[in-house]
């Protein structure tokens, strides 16, 4: 037998972890990041970088419709008035071919008791519909490390394409019928975050209508499929996103970077030039919507053309830092995913593996997902070593 500080155990793992001691229950909570994330963390560097430019010509990418259920973020008795409530909803009409969906949720249970939360689909048409390719991931936490316990694992799973297939990845829903796509337990004072993707099509090829909902129940034996009430009102004093938008990805091509030119930075998710997810353009107003300028639930694809006129092997450095609040997330560079640890804006940054090129024309491909919290804008810098 050996007796060691519990922190020694956590620090022995490559990606580390976190500890929390709850004195009331004399319980230690341990999060080991090697077990909830598959990618490696980038090493943090210290220093300041120049003011970046705002990106231009950003566009939605792909057809996977995004429904964000993040308001009310705190589920409190003054907003959750009944034992069964709808948190968010998306009325879809006239679907004939396959339609892709993503539901992103982020809720904290402040109702004083455990609850059940689920994603349901209600067939409101006269023809059968089919749900396929149903897969997702959820994480919960009872502490203040929501970014590491919830946000980063979700971001990592999306970028590495490791969302888990549902127990029933295919469902057929008769006219008028409602079925549960995925259900989650959310304990008292716990945060639940989830990302779930699925496709819907008409079985007969005729146009179909349906409603996708996130629902909540406080009953001991909940029947989530029976909850068909209108969505609860938003919490106007805590402006977390809620709405439905046409795509779950953004894409931009940055100006060409020429080898040996000076360092240049670009600010994405800046809430100004790339703010496409407004409350006004939500596809479903659902008793109140809130904009999503931080692009939670989305991936942000960035292409960087590189010109090398030297004819020699050159090295390009790509650095990332937060430009708003504390930042963390996940980034994929040319097919490999890395995790970004918590960065203090204006003080810390990370550097991706060196991009080597001798081609006259080359391309750096990045894809970024923010991990939740106060992390909105993030800057990408390019320079030649």
mmCIF file of C-alpha atoms in Angstrom:
data_model
loop_
_atom_site.group_PDB
_atom_site.id
_atom_site.type_symbol
_atom_site.label_atom_id
_atom_site.label_comp_id
_atom_site.label_asym_id
_atom_site.label_seq_id
_atom_site.Cartn_x
_atom_site.Cartn_y
_atom_site.Cartn_z
ATOM 1 C CA UNK A 1 0.000 0.000 0.000
ATOM 2 C CA UNK A 2 1.063 3.554 -0.724
ATOM 3 C CA UNK A 3 -0.461 6.776 0.584
ATOM 4 C CA UNK A 4 -0.059 9.757 -1.724
ATOM 5 C CA UNK A 5 -1.828 13.114 -2.107
ATOM 6 C CA UNK A 6 -4.829 12.689 -4.396
ATOM 7 C CA UNK A 7 -3.497 15.567 -6.506
ATOM 8 C CA UNK A 8 -0.492 13.370 -7.306
ATOM 9 C CA UNK A 9 -2.839 10.859 -8.933
ATOM 10 C CA UNK A 10 -4.496 13.542 -11.032
ATOM 11 C CA UNK A 11 -1.184 15.102 -12.079
ATOM 12 C CA UNK A 12 0.177 11.701 -13.119
ATOM 13 C CA UNK A 13 -2.119 11.640 -16.137
ATOM 14 C CA UNK A 14 -0.851 13.250 -19.328
ATOM 15 C CA UNK A 15 -3.669 15.785 -19.641
ATOM 16 C CA UNK A 16 -4.148 16.250 -15.906
ATOM 17 C CA UNK A 17 -7.513 16.777 -14.278
ATOM 18 C CA UNK A 18 -9.371 18.641 -11.574
ATOM 19 C CA UNK A 19 -10.304 18.095 -7.926
ATOM 20 C CA UNK A 20 -13.189 19.356 -5.829
ATOM 21 C CA UNK A 21 -13.934 18.628 -2.167
ATOM 22 C CA UNK A 22 -17.502 19.048 -0.882
ATOM 23 C CA UNK A 23 -17.220 19.540 2.850
ATOM 24 C CA UNK A 24 -20.912 18.935 3.636
ATOM 25 C CA UNK A 25 -20.825 15.403 2.273
ATOM 26 C CA UNK A 26 -17.081 14.787 2.780
ATOM 27 C CA UNK A 27 -16.824 13.819 -0.895
ATOM 28 C CA UNK A 28 -13.956 14.301 -3.332
ATOM 29 C CA UNK A 29 -14.845 14.699 -7.022
ATOM 30 C CA UNK A 30 -12.075 13.846 -9.505
ATOM 31 C CA UNK A 31 -12.160 14.638 -13.219
ATOM 32 C CA UNK A 32 -9.461 12.948 -15.308
ATOM 33 C CA UNK A 33 -9.305 14.583 -18.724
ATOM 34 C CA UNK A 34 -7.670 11.562 -20.374
ATOM 35 C CA UNK A 35 -10.948 9.700 -19.916
ATOM 36 C CA UNK A 36 -13.381 12.355 -21.168
ATOM 37 C CA UNK A 37 -11.320 13.821 -24.035
ATOM 38 C CA UNK A 38 -9.346 12.105 -26.757
ATOM 39 C CA UNK A 39 -7.170 14.962 -28.029
ATOM 40 C CA UNK A 40 -4.063 16.500 -26.485
ATOM 41 C CA UNK A 41 -3.918 19.973 -24.950
ATOM 42 C CA UNK A 42 -1.791 22.623 -26.600
ATOM 43 C CA UNK A 43 0.869 24.142 -24.374
ATOM 44 C CA UNK A 44 0.063 27.573 -23.014
ATOM 45 C CA UNK A 45 2.412 30.486 -23.784
ATOM 46 C CA UNK A 46 2.552 33.881 -22.126
ATOM 47 C CA UNK A 47 2.684 37.280 -23.775
ATOM 48 C CA UNK A 48 0.653 39.787 -25.748
ATOM 49 C CA UNK A 49 -0.176 39.784 -29.454
ATOM 50 C CA UNK A 50 -1.084 42.711 -31.707
ATOM 51 C CA UNK A 51 -4.688 43.855 -32.237
ATOM 52 C CA UNK A 52 -6.301 41.590 -34.882
ATOM 53 C CA UNK A 53 -8.449 42.542 -37.853
ATOM 54 C CA UNK A 54 -12.115 41.585 -37.994
ATOM 55 C CA UNK A 55 -12.911 38.815 -40.466
ATOM 56 C CA UNK A 56 -14.989 39.539 -43.562
ATOM 57 C CA UNK A 57 -17.126 37.459 -45.947
ATOM 58 C CA UNK A 58 -18.183 34.827 -43.409
ATOM 59 C CA UNK A 59 -20.969 32.498 -44.546
ATOM 60 C CA UNK A 60 -23.039 29.663 -43.144
ATOM 61 C CA UNK A 61 -21.683 26.277 -44.189
ATOM 62 C CA UNK A 62 -23.689 23.087 -44.672
ATOM 63 C CA UNK A 63 -27.349 22.297 -44.056
ATOM 64 C CA UNK A 64 -27.345 20.846 -40.536
ATOM 65 C CA UNK A 65 -29.928 23.049 -38.846
ATOM 66 C CA UNK A 66 -28.975 24.204 -35.340
ATOM 67 C CA UNK A 67 -31.390 24.481 -32.413
ATOM 68 C CA UNK A 68 -29.846 26.026 -29.286
ATOM 69 C CA UNK A 69 -31.517 25.343 -25.925
ATOM 70 C CA UNK A 70 -29.507 27.531 -23.537
ATOM 71 C CA UNK A 71 -32.120 29.921 -22.172
ATOM 72 C CA UNK A 72 -33.223 29.690 -19.461
ATOM 73 C CA UNK A 73 -29.693 28.524 -18.644
ATOM 74 C CA UNK A 74 -30.563 28.295 -14.947
ATOM 75 C CA UNK A 75 -33.750 26.265 -14.532
ATOM 76 C CA UNK A 76 -35.428 28.141 -11.680
ATOM 77 C CA UNK A 77 -38.944 27.915 -10.154
ATOM 78 C CA UNK A 78 -39.934 31.402 -11.340
ATOM 79 C CA UNK A 79 -39.579 30.266 -14.973
ATOM 80 C CA UNK A 80 -40.174 26.491 -14.725
ATOM 81 C CA UNK A 81 -43.687 26.818 -13.304
ATOM 82 C CA UNK A 82 -44.910 23.248 -13.838
ATOM 83 C CA UNK A 83 -43.601 19.715 -13.395
ATOM 84 C CA UNK A 84 -43.473 19.257 -17.178
ATOM 85 C CA UNK A 85 -42.238 22.010 -19.494
ATOM 86 C CA UNK A 86 -40.876 22.601 -22.995
ATOM 87 C CA UNK A 87 -37.549 24.450 -22.940
ATOM 88 C CA UNK A 88 -37.100 25.059 -26.692
ATOM 89 C CA UNK A 89 -38.815 23.980 -29.907
ATOM 90 C CA UNK A 90 -38.422 23.980 -33.669
ATOM 91 C CA UNK A 91 -41.476 23.716 -35.945
ATOM 92 C CA UNK A 92 -40.336 22.204 -39.271
ATOM 93 C CA UNK A 93 -42.603 22.222 -42.325
ATOM 94 C CA UNK A 94 -42.637 20.783 -45.831
ATOM 95 C CA UNK A 95 -39.740 18.307 -45.623
ATOM 96 C CA UNK A 96 -39.559 15.835 -48.516
ATOM 97 C CA UNK A 97 -35.895 14.832 -48.705
ATOM 98 C CA UNK A 98 -33.453 14.305 -45.835
ATOM 99 C CA UNK A 99 -33.135 17.194 -43.353
ATOM 100 C CA UNK A 100 -30.166 17.360 -40.968
ATOM 101 C CA UNK A 101 -30.502 18.591 -37.377
ATOM 102 C CA UNK A 102 -28.263 19.466 -34.450
ATOM 103 C CA UNK A 103 -29.642 20.186 -30.967
ATOM 104 C CA UNK A 104 -27.249 21.905 -28.568
ATOM 105 C CA UNK A 105 -28.258 22.274 -24.919
ATOM 106 C CA UNK A 106 -26.773 23.857 -21.800
ATOM 107 C CA UNK A 107 -28.899 23.963 -18.622
ATOM 108 C CA UNK A 108 -28.276 24.164 -14.867
ATOM 109 C CA UNK A 109 -30.792 22.551 -12.519
ATOM 110 C CA UNK A 110 -31.728 25.022 -9.757
ATOM 111 C CA UNK A 111 -35.132 23.490 -9.071
ATOM 112 C CA UNK A 112 -34.210 21.772 -5.801
ATOM 113 C CA UNK A 113 -34.656 18.223 -7.081
ATOM 114 C CA UNK A 114 -33.428 15.898 -9.811
ATOM 115 C CA UNK A 115 -35.039 16.116 -13.239
ATOM 116 C CA UNK A 116 -35.199 14.379 -16.594
ATOM 117 C CA UNK A 117 -34.475 16.282 -19.798
ATOM 118 C CA UNK A 118 -35.002 14.994 -23.299
ATOM 119 C CA UNK A 119 -35.072 15.689 -27.020
ATOM 120 C CA UNK A 120 -38.372 14.656 -28.610
ATOM 121 C CA UNK A 121 -39.829 14.718 -32.117
ATOM 122 C CA UNK A 122 -43.569 15.107 -32.738
ATOM 123 C CA UNK A 123 -44.923 14.097 -36.157
ATOM 124 C CA UNK A 124 -47.666 16.631 -36.948
ATOM 125 C CA UNK A 125 -48.213 15.465 -40.550
ATOM 126 C CA UNK A 126 -50.355 12.760 -42.155
ATOM 127 C CA UNK A 127 -47.383 10.651 -43.299
ATOM 128 C CA UNK A 128 -44.752 8.714 -41.358
ATOM 129 C CA UNK A 129 -41.291 10.169 -40.768
ATOM 130 C CA UNK A 130 -38.001 8.452 -40.010
ATOM 131 C CA UNK A 131 -35.138 9.581 -37.765
ATOM 132 C CA UNK A 132 -31.712 8.180 -38.680
ATOM 133 C CA UNK A 133 -28.011 8.693 -37.900
ATOM 134 C CA UNK A 134 -28.897 9.700 -34.343
ATOM 135 C CA UNK A 135 -25.730 10.336 -32.337
ATOM 136 C CA UNK A 136 -24.487 12.715 -29.689
ATOM 137 C CA UNK A 137 -22.699 13.302 -26.417
ATOM 138 C CA UNK A 138 -23.621 14.726 -23.026
ATOM 139 C CA UNK A 139 -21.651 15.699 -19.941
ATOM 140 C CA UNK A 140 -22.656 16.853 -16.469
ATOM 141 C CA UNK A 141 -20.860 18.583 -13.630
ATOM 142 C CA UNK A 142 -21.685 19.924 -10.185
ATOM 143 C CA UNK A 143 -18.709 22.244 -9.917
ATOM 144 C CA UNK A 144 -17.410 25.436 -11.460
ATOM 145 C CA UNK A 145 -15.198 23.676 -14.037
ATOM 146 C CA UNK A 146 -17.916 23.589 -16.681
ATOM 147 C CA UNK A 147 -15.451 24.307 -19.474
ATOM 148 C CA UNK A 148 -13.280 21.264 -18.681
ATOM 149 C CA UNK A 149 -16.012 18.905 -17.502
ATOM 150 C CA UNK A 150 -18.597 19.722 -20.172
ATOM 151 C CA UNK A 151 -17.581 22.216 -22.864
ATOM 152 C CA UNK A 152 -14.247 20.734 -23.939
ATOM 153 C CA UNK A 153 -15.421 17.091 -24.136
ATOM 154 C CA UNK A 154 -18.368 18.135 -26.334
ATOM 155 C CA UNK A 155 -16.131 20.239 -28.600
ATOM 156 C CA UNK A 156 -13.556 17.444 -28.811
ATOM 157 C CA UNK A 157 -16.199 14.856 -29.744
ATOM 158 C CA UNK A 158 -17.595 16.972 -32.583
ATOM 159 C CA UNK A 159 -14.209 17.783 -34.135
ATOM 160 C CA UNK A 160 -12.918 14.206 -33.847
ATOM 161 C CA UNK A 161 -16.227 12.796 -35.143
ATOM 162 C CA UNK A 162 -16.643 10.619 -32.057
ATOM 163 C CA UNK A 163 -20.240 11.427 -31.130
ATOM 164 C CA UNK A 164 -21.803 8.205 -29.849
ATOM 165 C CA UNK A 165 -24.613 6.470 -31.693
ATOM 166 C CA UNK A 166 -27.922 6.448 -29.841
ATOM 167 C CA UNK A 167 -29.339 3.228 -28.445
ATOM 168 C CA UNK A 168 -31.992 3.578 -31.132
ATOM 169 C CA UNK A 169 -30.208 5.329 -33.973
ATOM 170 C CA UNK A 170 -33.245 4.882 -36.236
ATOM 171 C CA UNK A 171 -36.859 5.641 -35.348
ATOM 172 C CA UNK A 172 -40.055 5.567 -37.388
ATOM 173 C CA UNK A 173 -42.745 7.937 -36.131
ATOM 174 C CA UNK A 174 -46.340 7.492 -37.232
ATOM 175 C CA UNK A 175 -48.640 10.465 -37.960
ATOM 176 C CA UNK A 176 -49.540 12.224 -34.706
ATOM 177 C CA UNK A 177 -46.977 10.219 -32.723
ATOM 178 C CA UNK A 178 -44.168 11.615 -30.545
ATOM 179 C CA UNK A 179 -40.971 9.755 -29.664
ATOM 180 C CA UNK A 180 -37.925 10.473 -27.521
ATOM 181 C CA UNK A 181 -34.691 10.831 -29.494
ATOM 182 C CA UNK A 182 -32.450 11.104 -26.417
ATOM 183 C CA UNK A 183 -33.003 11.500 -22.661
ATOM 184 C CA UNK A 184 -30.707 12.784 -19.911
ATOM 185 C CA UNK A 185 -30.675 12.854 -16.111
ATOM 186 C CA UNK A 186 -29.829 16.184 -14.519
ATOM 187 C CA UNK A 187 -29.231 16.194 -10.766
ATOM 188 C CA UNK A 188 -29.926 18.971 -8.299
ATOM 189 C CA UNK A 189 -27.450 21.842 -8.841
ATOM 190 C CA UNK A 190 -25.882 20.017 -11.795
ATOM 191 C CA UNK A 191 -25.068 21.460 -15.205
ATOM 192 C CA UNK A 192 -26.012 19.369 -18.239
ATOM 193 C CA UNK A 193 -24.497 20.081 -21.654
ATOM 194 C CA UNK A 194 -25.197 18.076 -24.785
ATOM 195 C CA UNK A 195 -24.805 18.026 -28.559
ATOM 196 C CA UNK A 196 -26.991 15.699 -30.598
ATOM 197 C CA UNK A 197 -27.130 15.215 -34.371
ATOM 198 C CA UNK A 198 -29.812 13.357 -36.324
ATOM 199 C CA UNK A 199 -31.468 13.286 -39.751
ATOM 200 C CA UNK A 200 -35.182 13.277 -40.592
ATOM 201 C CA UNK A 201 -36.909 12.240 -43.811
ATOM 202 C CA UNK A 202 -40.371 11.489 -45.110
ATOM 203 C CA UNK A 203 -41.021 7.757 -45.405
ATOM 204 C CA UNK A 204 -43.419 8.179 -48.355
ATOM 205 C CA UNK A 205 -41.735 11.131 -50.056
ATOM 206 C CA UNK A 206 -44.716 13.402 -49.434
ATOM 207 C CA UNK A 207 -44.105 16.698 -47.553
ATOM 208 C CA UNK A 208 -44.086 16.244 -43.767
ATOM 209 C CA UNK A 209 -44.228 18.574 -40.757
ATOM 210 C CA UNK A 210 -42.847 17.904 -37.292
ATOM 211 C CA UNK A 211 -41.728 19.597 -34.075
ATOM 212 C CA UNK A 212 -38.372 19.022 -32.374
ATOM 213 C CA UNK A 213 -38.446 19.902 -28.675
ATOM 214 C CA UNK A 214 -36.197 19.911 -25.623
ATOM 215 C CA UNK A 215 -38.401 19.071 -22.670
ATOM 216 C CA UNK A 216 -38.038 18.827 -18.888
ATOM 217 C CA UNK A 217 -39.884 16.716 -16.320
ATOM 218 C CA UNK A 218 -39.742 16.648 -12.523
ATOM 219 C CA UNK A 219 -41.982 13.593 -12.207
ATOM 220 C CA UNK A 220 -40.717 10.311 -10.754
ATOM 221 C CA UNK A 221 -41.790 8.385 -13.846
ATOM 222 C CA UNK A 222 -41.632 11.029 -16.564
ATOM 223 C CA UNK A 223 -43.329 10.676 -19.939
ATOM 224 C CA UNK A 224 -41.221 13.061 -21.981
ATOM 225 C CA UNK A 225 -43.078 12.324 -25.207
ATOM 226 C CA UNK A 226 -46.296 13.626 -23.639
ATOM 227 C CA UNK A 227 -44.861 17.123 -23.063
ATOM 228 C CA UNK A 228 -46.199 19.287 -25.887
ATOM 229 C CA UNK A 229 -46.662 22.651 -24.201
ATOM 230 C CA UNK A 230 -45.309 25.888 -25.720
ATOM 231 C CA UNK A 231 -41.733 26.754 -24.812
ATOM 232 C CA UNK A 232 -41.272 28.527 -21.488
ATOM 233 C CA UNK A 233 -40.418 32.214 -21.588
ATOM 234 C CA UNK A 234 -36.781 33.223 -21.786
ATOM 235 C CA UNK A 235 -34.892 34.661 -18.839
ATOM 236 C CA UNK A 236 -34.550 38.276 -19.973
ATOM 237 C CA UNK A 237 -32.030 39.029 -17.207
ATOM 238 C CA UNK A 238 -29.587 36.287 -18.282
ATOM 239 C CA UNK A 239 -29.127 36.583 -22.027
ATOM 240 C CA UNK A 240 -28.038 33.088 -22.990
ATOM 241 C CA UNK A 241 -28.788 31.963 -26.567
ATOM 242 C CA UNK A 242 -32.019 30.334 -27.702
ATOM 243 C CA UNK A 243 -33.134 29.910 -31.281
ATOM 244 C CA UNK A 244 -32.993 27.924 -34.504
ATOM 245 C CA UNK A 245 -30.645 28.735 -37.381
ATOM 246 C CA UNK A 246 -30.122 27.201 -40.867
ATOM 247 C CA UNK A 247 -26.651 25.792 -40.254
ATOM 248 C CA UNK A 248 -24.389 24.534 -37.463
ATOM 249 C CA UNK A 249 -21.153 25.688 -39.130
ATOM 250 C CA UNK A 250 -19.551 28.889 -40.399
ATOM 251 C CA UNK A 251 -16.806 29.184 -42.989
ATOM 252 C CA UNK A 252 -14.417 31.939 -44.013
ATOM 253 C CA UNK A 253 -11.368 32.165 -46.243
ATOM 254 C CA UNK A 254 -8.837 34.616 -44.824
ATOM 255 C CA UNK A 255 -6.718 36.890 -47.027
ATOM 256 C CA UNK A 256 -3.687 35.131 -48.493
ATOM 257 C CA UNK A 257 -0.714 35.006 -46.148
ATOM 258 C CA UNK A 258 2.607 35.580 -47.924
ATOM 259 C CA UNK A 259 5.675 33.905 -46.439
ATOM 260 C CA UNK A 260 8.082 36.284 -44.640
ATOM 261 C CA UNK A 261 5.461 39.016 -44.247
ATOM 262 C CA UNK A 262 4.849 40.471 -40.785
ATOM 263 C CA UNK A 263 2.562 38.886 -38.191
ATOM 264 C CA UNK A 264 -1.153 39.312 -38.934
ATOM 265 C CA UNK A 265 -4.172 38.414 -36.801
ATOM 266 C CA UNK A 266 -7.878 37.896 -37.513
ATOM 267 C CA UNK A 267 -10.714 38.012 -34.980
ATOM 268 C CA UNK A 268 -13.491 35.421 -35.424
ATOM 269 C CA UNK A 269 -16.759 35.142 -33.475
ATOM 270 C CA UNK A 270 -16.358 38.867 -32.937
ATOM 271 C CA UNK A 271 -20.093 39.593 -32.781
ATOM 272 C CA UNK A 272 -19.862 42.255 -35.498
ATOM 273 C CA UNK A 273 -18.725 41.213 -38.963
ATOM 274 C CA UNK A 274 -19.548 37.512 -38.486
ATOM 275 C CA UNK A 275 -22.708 37.702 -36.371
ATOM 276 C CA UNK A 276 -25.167 35.699 -38.490
ATOM 277 C CA UNK A 277 -27.139 34.089 -35.642
ATOM 278 C CA UNK A 278 -29.343 36.957 -34.516
ATOM 279 C CA UNK A 279 -32.609 36.676 -32.610
ATOM 280 C CA UNK A 280 -34.438 38.195 -35.576
ATOM 281 C CA UNK A 281 -33.320 35.568 -38.104
ATOM 282 C CA UNK A 282 -34.103 32.583 -35.870
ATOM 283 C CA UNK A 283 -36.277 30.163 -37.848
ATOM 284 C CA UNK A 284 -38.575 29.642 -34.842
ATOM 285 C CA UNK A 285 -39.362 32.445 -32.395
ATOM 286 C CA UNK A 286 -40.650 29.921 -29.744
ATOM 287 C CA UNK A 287 -41.951 32.439 -27.168
ATOM 288 C CA UNK A 288 -38.701 34.385 -27.200
ATOM 289 C CA UNK A 289 -35.278 34.044 -28.808
ATOM 290 C CA UNK A 290 -31.808 35.311 -27.930
ATOM 291 C CA UNK A 291 -28.915 35.782 -30.374
ATOM 292 C CA UNK A 292 -25.944 33.420 -30.486
ATOM 293 C CA UNK A 293 -22.948 35.685 -31.308
ATOM 294 C CA UNK A 294 -20.576 33.285 -29.542
ATOM 295 C CA UNK A 295 -21.580 30.526 -31.979
ATOM 296 C CA UNK A 296 -22.170 27.946 -29.250
ATOM 297 C CA UNK A 297 -22.997 24.560 -30.759
ATOM 298 C CA UNK A 298 -21.326 25.524 -34.053
ATOM 299 C CA UNK A 299 -17.991 24.846 -35.672
ATOM 300 C CA UNK A 300 -16.080 27.680 -37.334
ATOM 301 C CA UNK A 301 -14.064 26.653 -40.419
ATOM 302 C CA UNK A 302 -11.144 28.870 -41.436
ATOM 303 C CA UNK A 303 -9.106 28.417 -44.623
ATOM 304 C CA UNK A 304 -5.790 30.273 -44.902
ATOM 305 C CA UNK A 305 -4.155 30.372 -48.365
ATOM 306 C CA UNK A 306 -0.357 30.536 -48.106
ATOM 307 C CA UNK A 307 1.950 31.848 -50.860
ATOM 308 C CA UNK A 308 5.645 30.971 -50.769
ATOM 309 C CA UNK A 309 7.656 32.794 -53.437
ATOM 310 C CA UNK A 310 11.053 31.867 -51.961
ATOM 311 C CA UNK A 311 11.358 28.386 -53.442
ATOM 312 C CA UNK A 312 12.620 27.240 -50.031
ATOM 313 C CA UNK A 313 11.195 25.239 -47.131
ATOM 314 C CA UNK A 314 9.473 27.725 -44.812
ATOM 315 C CA UNK A 315 7.821 27.502 -41.394
ATOM 316 C CA UNK A 316 4.494 29.184 -40.567
ATOM 317 C CA UNK A 317 3.433 29.683 -36.951
ATOM 318 C CA UNK A 318 -0.284 29.725 -36.116
ATOM 319 C CA UNK A 319 -1.209 31.205 -32.734
ATOM 320 C CA UNK A 320 -4.624 31.459 -31.054
ATOM 321 C CA UNK A 321 -5.732 33.687 -28.187
ATOM 322 C CA UNK A 322 -8.967 34.937 -26.655
ATOM 323 C CA UNK A 323 -10.185 38.449 -27.372
ATOM 324 C CA UNK A 324 -13.146 38.667 -25.006
ATOM 325 C CA UNK A 325 -13.458 36.846 -21.701
ATOM 326 C CA UNK A 326 -11.540 33.779 -20.573
ATOM 327 C CA UNK A 327 -11.260 31.439 -23.566
ATOM 328 C CA UNK A 328 -10.939 27.719 -24.213
ATOM 329 C CA UNK A 329 -12.005 25.438 -27.016
ATOM 330 C CA UNK A 330 -10.902 22.827 -29.514
ATOM 331 C CA UNK A 331 -9.160 23.368 -32.851
ATOM 332 C CA UNK A 332 -8.546 21.025 -35.771
ATOM 333 C CA UNK A 333 -5.574 21.835 -37.989
ATOM 334 C CA UNK A 334 -5.265 19.955 -41.288
ATOM 335 C CA UNK A 335 -7.118 16.954 -39.851
ATOM 336 C CA UNK A 336 -5.685 16.740 -36.306
ATOM 337 C CA UNK A 337 -7.607 18.043 -33.275
ATOM 338 C CA UNK A 338 -6.066 19.813 -30.279
ATOM 339 C CA UNK A 339 -7.571 21.215 -27.078
ATOM 340 C CA UNK A 340 -7.051 24.822 -26.049
ATOM 341 C CA UNK A 341 -6.633 25.276 -22.259
ATOM 342 C CA UNK A 342 -8.161 28.227 -20.447
ATOM 343 C CA UNK A 343 -6.544 31.416 -21.752
ATOM 344 C CA UNK A 344 -6.640 34.856 -20.184
ATOM 345 C CA UNK A 345 -7.238 37.449 -22.915
ATOM 346 C CA UNK A 346 -4.284 39.691 -23.624
ATOM 347 C CA UNK A 347 -1.967 37.559 -21.487
ATOM 348 C CA UNK A 348 -1.874 33.990 -22.804
ATOM 349 C CA UNK A 349 -2.006 32.159 -26.132
ATOM 350 C CA UNK A 350 -1.368 28.759 -27.693
ATOM 351 C CA UNK A 351 0.711 27.820 -30.725
ATOM 352 C CA UNK A 352 -0.298 25.047 -33.093
ATOM 353 C CA UNK A 353 2.286 22.619 -34.549
ATOM 354 C CA UNK A 354 4.521 24.342 -37.087
ATOM 355 C CA UNK A 355 3.160 24.348 -40.633
ATOM 356 C CA UNK A 356 5.970 23.471 -43.042
ATOM 357 C CA UNK A 357 5.726 24.284 -46.742
ATOM 358 C CA UNK A 358 7.920 24.632 -49.821
ATOM 359 C CA UNK A 359 4.979 24.833 -52.248
ATOM 360 C CA UNK A 360 4.347 28.068 -54.113
ATOM 361 C CA UNK A 361 0.688 27.818 -53.074
ATOM 362 C CA UNK A 362 -0.475 25.953 -49.980
ATOM 363 C CA UNK A 363 -3.434 25.909 -47.593
ATOM 364 C CA UNK A 364 -3.864 25.818 -43.804
ATOM 365 C CA UNK A 365 -7.279 24.467 -42.798
ATOM 366 C CA UNK A 366 -8.572 25.194 -39.300
ATOM 367 C CA UNK A 367 -11.841 24.307 -37.579
ATOM 368 C CA UNK A 368 -12.640 25.742 -34.141
ATOM 369 C CA UNK A 369 -15.359 25.048 -31.576
ATOM 370 C CA UNK A 370 -15.736 27.210 -28.482
ATOM 371 C CA UNK A 371 -16.126 25.345 -25.190
ATOM 372 C CA UNK A 372 -18.726 27.500 -23.430
ATOM 373 C CA UNK A 373 -18.518 30.130 -20.711
ATOM 374 C CA UNK A 374 -17.518 33.718 -21.369
ATOM 375 C CA UNK A 375 -15.427 32.802 -24.412
ATOM 376 C CA UNK A 376 -16.746 34.682 -27.433
ATOM 377 C CA UNK A 377 -14.188 36.236 -29.807
ATOM 378 C CA UNK A 378 -10.941 34.441 -30.570
ATOM 379 C CA UNK A 379 -8.013 35.655 -32.665
ATOM 380 C CA UNK A 380 -5.903 33.615 -35.108
ATOM 381 C CA UNK A 381 -2.380 34.870 -35.842
ATOM 382 C CA UNK A 382 0.008 33.951 -38.659
ATOM 383 C CA UNK A 383 3.721 34.599 -38.867
ATOM 384 C CA UNK A 384 6.854 33.143 -40.462
ATOM 385 C CA UNK A 385 9.550 31.702 -38.247
#
